Amino acid sequence: MHELSIAQSIIDILQDQMKIYRLSKVVSVWLRVGALRSVEVEALSLGFDILTAGSPLEGARLEVEEVPLKGQCMACRQQLTLSNGFDDCPVCGEPQVKIISGKELDIVAIEGD
Ligand SMILES: [Zn+2]
């Protein structure tokens, strides 16, 4: 379950941020997660809860915005919504589709005291 290692890296970042901004607790964390990351939001939240139990991050809520996988065809310039990273362009059939969104794994905002 790679969600657990993702949860751990989010926690590492949050711990740094808590030091920088002198937060004693974190209420909510807003994340943007691209479809290409194939993260299961429920598994991520569960892993986060398990790893933060008993720590200052316990009880922090993850608000996950899922970013759809989008690409642009390099041949016909059409912007496309893709089901995976290997689709050919459905308009002209060219395989030269560049991913323009869907790889994100970003912390957008942190709310805490
Ligand atoms: Zn095309």
PDB file of N, CA, C and O in Angstrom, residues 37-69:
ATOM      1  N   ARG A  37      -1.296   9.440 -10.012  1.00  0.00           N
ATOM      2  CA  ARG A  37      -0.657   8.945  -8.790  1.00  0.00           C
ATOM      3  C   ARG A  37      -1.354   7.708  -8.248  1.00  0.00           C
ATOM      4  O   ARG A  37      -0.859   7.092  -7.308  1.00  0.00           O
ATOM      5  N   SER A  38      -2.534   7.406  -8.787  1.00  0.00           N
ATOM      6  CA  SER A  38      -3.417   6.329  -8.311  1.00  0.00           C
ATOM      7  C   SER A  38      -3.384   6.168  -6.786  1.00  0.00           C
ATOM      8  O   SER A  38      -3.042   5.125  -6.264  1.00  0.00           O
ATOM      9  N   VAL A  39      -3.747   7.251  -6.127  1.00  0.00           N
ATOM     10  CA  VAL A  39      -3.845   7.247  -4.668  1.00  0.00           C
ATOM     11  C   VAL A  39      -5.294   6.996  -4.293  1.00  0.00           C
ATOM     12  O   VAL A  39      -6.196   7.637  -4.827  1.00  0.00           O
ATOM     13  N   GLU A  40      -5.502   6.052  -3.398  1.00  0.00           N
ATOM     14  CA  GLU A  40      -6.838   5.857  -2.864  1.00  0.00           C
ATOM     15  C   GLU A  40      -6.995   6.766  -1.664  1.00  0.00           C
ATOM     16  O   GLU A  40      -6.296   6.633  -0.672  1.00  0.00           O
ATOM     17  N   VAL A  41      -7.939   7.704  -1.795  1.00  0.00           N
ATOM     18  CA  VAL A  41      -8.069   8.737  -0.773  1.00  0.00           C
ATOM     19  C   VAL A  41      -8.373   8.128   0.596  1.00  0.00           C
ATOM     20  O   VAL A  41      -7.811   8.540   1.606  1.00  0.00           O
ATOM     21  N   GLU A  42      -9.229   7.126   0.616  1.00  0.00           N
ATOM     22  CA  GLU A  42      -9.578   6.507   1.900  1.00  0.00           C
ATOM     23  C   GLU A  42      -8.377   5.839   2.541  1.00  0.00           C
ATOM     24  O   GLU A  42      -8.162   5.945   3.752  1.00  0.00           O
ATOM     25  N   ALA A  43      -7.597   5.141   1.729  1.00  0.00           N
ATOM     26  CA  ALA A  43      -6.401   4.471   2.251  1.00  0.00           C
ATOM     27  C   ALA A  43      -5.393   5.502   2.738  1.00  0.00           C
ATOM     28  O   ALA A  43      -4.723   5.301   3.755  1.00  0.00           O
ATOM     29  N   LEU A  44      -5.301   6.615   2.029  1.00  0.00           N
ATOM     30  CA  LEU A  44      -4.385   7.683   2.429  1.00  0.00           C
ATOM     31  C   LEU A  44      -4.801   8.275   3.774  1.00  0.00           C
ATOM     32  O   LEU A  44      -3.973   8.444   4.671  1.00  0.00           O
ATOM     33  N   SER A  45      -6.097   8.570   3.938  1.00  0.00           N
ATOM     34  CA  SER A  45      -6.595   9.126   5.198  1.00  0.00           C
ATOM     35  C   SER A  45      -6.380   8.154   6.346  1.00  0.00           C
ATOM     36  O   SER A  45      -5.978   8.544   7.443  1.00  0.00           O
ATOM     37  N   LEU A  46      -6.635   6.878   6.067  1.00  0.00           N
ATOM     38  CA  LEU A  46      -6.470   5.847   7.099  1.00  0.00           C
ATOM     39  C   LEU A  46      -5.000   5.757   7.517  1.00  0.00           C
ATOM     40  O   LEU A  46      -4.681   5.762   8.708  1.00  0.00           O
ATOM     41  N   GLY A  47      -4.111   5.695   6.541  1.00  0.00           N
ATOM     42  CA  GLY A  47      -2.679   5.632   6.826  1.00  0.00           C
ATOM     43  C   GLY A  47      -2.220   6.844   7.614  1.00  0.00           C
ATOM     44  O   GLY A  47      -1.444   6.729   8.567  1.00  0.00           O
ATOM     45  N   PHE A  48      -2.745   7.996   7.226  1.00  0.00           N
ATOM     46  CA  PHE A  48      -2.393   9.242   7.920  1.00  0.00           C
ATOM     47  C   PHE A  48      -2.844   9.188   9.384  1.00  0.00           C
ATOM     48  O   PHE A  48      -2.094   9.541  10.292  1.00  0.00           O
ATOM     49  N   ASP A  49      -4.080   8.706   9.608  1.00  0.00           N
ATOM     50  CA  ASP A  49      -4.603   8.598  10.977  1.00  0.00           C
ATOM     51  C   ASP A  49      -3.756   7.655  11.825  1.00  0.00           C
ATOM     52  O   ASP A  49      -3.463   7.941  12.984  1.00  0.00           O
ATOM     53  N   ILE A  50      -3.371   6.522  11.218  1.00  0.00           N
ATOM     54  CA  ILE A  50      -2.576   5.533  11.957  1.00  0.00           C
ATOM     55  C   ILE A  50      -1.218   6.128  12.333  1.00  0.00           C
ATOM     56  O   ILE A  50      -0.780   6.037  13.477  1.00  0.00           O
ATOM     57  N   LEU A  51      -0.575   6.766  11.361  1.00  0.00           N
ATOM     58  CA  LEU A  51       0.782   7.270  11.587  1.00  0.00           C
ATOM     59  C   LEU A  51       0.827   8.487  12.512  1.00  0.00           C
ATOM     60  O   LEU A  51       1.853   8.774  13.106  1.00  0.00           O
ATOM     61  N   THR A  52      -0.294   9.220  12.606  1.00  0.00           N
ATOM     62  CA  THR A  52      -0.274  10.436  13.424  1.00  0.00           C
ATOM     63  C   THR A  52      -0.860  10.208  14.816  1.00  0.00           C
ATOM     64  O   THR A  52      -0.851  11.123  15.637  1.00  0.00           O
ATOM     65  N   ALA A  53      -1.385   9.008  15.081  1.00  0.00           N
ATOM     66  CA  ALA A  53      -1.985   8.731  16.390  1.00  0.00           C
ATOM     67  C   ALA A  53      -0.973   9.024  17.494  1.00  0.00           C
ATOM     68  O   ALA A  53       0.176   8.584  17.431  1.00  0.00           O
ATOM     69  N   GLY A  54      -1.395   9.811  18.473  1.00  0.00           N
ATOM     70  CA  GLY A  54      -0.524  10.125  19.601  1.00  0.00           C
ATOM     71  C   GLY A  54       0.491  11.228  19.328  1.00  0.00           C
ATOM     72  O   GLY A  54       1.274  11.574  20.197  1.00  0.00           O
ATOM     73  N   SER A  55       0.504  11.772  18.114  1.00  0.00           N
ATOM     74  CA  SER A  55       1.440  12.854  17.790  1.00  0.00           C
ATOM     75  C   SER A  55       0.670  14.178  17.737  1.00  0.00           C
ATOM     76  O   SER A  55      -0.564  14.178  17.752  1.00  0.00           O
ATOM     77  N   PRO A  56       1.394  15.307  17.662  1.00  0.00           N
ATOM     78  CA  PRO A  56       0.684  16.597  17.564  1.00  0.00           C
ATOM     79  C   PRO A  56      -0.193  16.713  16.310  1.00  0.00           C
ATOM     80  O   PRO A  56      -1.055  17.579  16.236  1.00  0.00           O
ATOM     81  N   LEU A  57       0.037  15.832  15.359  1.00  0.00           N
ATOM     82  CA  LEU A  57      -0.767  15.877  14.128  1.00  0.00           C
ATOM     83  C   LEU A  57      -2.050  15.051  14.234  1.00  0.00           C
ATOM     84  O   LEU A  57      -2.857  15.041  13.306  1.00  0.00           O
ATOM     85  N   GLU A  58      -2.230  14.374  15.348  1.00  0.00           N
ATOM     86  CA  GLU A  58      -3.416  13.541  15.498  1.00  0.00           C
ATOM     87  C   GLU A  58      -4.683  14.379  15.344  1.00  0.00           C
ATOM     88  O   GLU A  58      -4.782  15.470  15.892  1.00  0.00           O
ATOM     89  N   GLY A  59      -5.634  13.863  14.588  1.00  0.00           N
ATOM     90  CA  GLY A  59      -6.908  14.542  14.401  1.00  0.00           C
ATOM     91  C   GLY A  59      -6.927  15.507  13.224  1.00  0.00           C
ATOM     92  O   GLY A  59      -7.980  16.034  12.876  1.00  0.00           O
ATOM     93  N   ALA A  60      -5.772  15.751  12.610  1.00  0.00           N
ATOM     94  CA  ALA A  60      -5.754  16.623  11.431  1.00  0.00           C
ATOM     95  C   ALA A  60      -6.539  15.954  10.301  1.00  0.00           C
ATOM     96  O   ALA A  60      -6.483  14.736  10.129  1.00  0.00           O
ATOM     97  N   ARG A  61      -7.298  16.751   9.574  1.00  0.00           N
ATOM     98  CA  ARG A  61      -8.139  16.218   8.512  1.00  0.00           C
ATOM     99  C   ARG A  61      -7.483  16.463   7.162  1.00  0.00           C
ATOM    100  O   ARG A  61      -7.006  17.563   6.891  1.00  0.00           O
ATOM    101  N   LEU A  62      -7.489  15.435   6.326  1.00  0.00           N
ATOM    102  CA  LEU A  62      -6.967  15.609   4.969  1.00  0.00           C
ATOM    103  C   LEU A  62      -8.120  15.948   4.037  1.00  0.00           C
ATOM    104  O   LEU A  62      -9.109  15.233   3.969  1.00  0.00           O
ATOM    105  N   GLU A  63      -7.982  17.071   3.342  1.00  0.00           N
ATOM    106  CA  GLU A  63      -8.980  17.450   2.337  1.00  0.00           C
ATOM    107  C   GLU A  63      -8.309  17.248   0.980  1.00  0.00           C
ATOM    108  O   GLU A  63      -7.403  17.991   0.630  1.00  0.00           O
ATOM    109  N   VAL A  64      -8.745  16.230   0.262  1.00  0.00           N
ATOM    110  CA  VAL A  64      -8.047  15.864  -0.964  1.00  0.00           C
ATOM    111  C   VAL A  64      -8.834  16.310  -2.194  1.00  0.00           C
ATOM    112  O   VAL A  64     -10.005  15.971  -2.354  1.00  0.00           O
ATOM    113  N   GLU A  65      -8.180  17.115  -3.002  1.00  0.00           N
ATOM    114  CA  GLU A  65      -8.767  17.474  -4.291  1.00  0.00           C
ATOM    115  C   GLU A  65      -8.108  16.597  -5.351  1.00  0.00           C
ATOM    116  O   GLU A  65      -6.890  16.608  -5.508  1.00  0.00           O
ATOM    117  N   GLU A  66      -8.917  15.799  -6.038  1.00  0.00           N
ATOM    118  CA  GLU A  66      -8.348  14.927  -7.051  1.00  0.00           C
ATOM    119  C   GLU A  66      -8.290  15.655  -8.391  1.00  0.00           C
ATOM    120  O   GLU A  66      -9.269  16.222  -8.844  1.00  0.00           O
ATOM    121  N   VAL A  67      -7.108  15.654  -8.980  1.00  0.00           N
ATOM    122  CA  VAL A  67      -6.898  16.364 -10.236  1.00  0.00           C
ATOM    123  C   VAL A  67      -6.994  15.364 -11.384  1.00  0.00           C
ATOM    124  O   VAL A  67      -6.282  14.368 -11.395  1.00  0.00           O
ATOM    125  N   PRO A  68      -7.909  15.592 -12.334  1.00  0.00           N
ATOM    126  CA  PRO A  68      -8.051  14.642 -13.437  1.00  0.00           C
ATOM    127  C   PRO A  68      -6.819  14.608 -14.329  1.00  0.00           C
ATOM    128  O   PRO A  68      -6.067  15.589 -14.405  1.00  0.00           O
ATOM    129  N   LEU A  69      -6.644  13.477 -14.986  1.00  0.00           N
ATOM    130  CA  LEU A  69      -5.517  13.316 -15.900  1.00  0.00           C
ATOM    131  C   LEU A  69      -5.863  13.986 -17.230  1.00  0.00           C
ATOM    132  O   LEU A  69      -6.842  13.641 -17.879  1.00  0.00           O
TER     133      LEU A  69
END
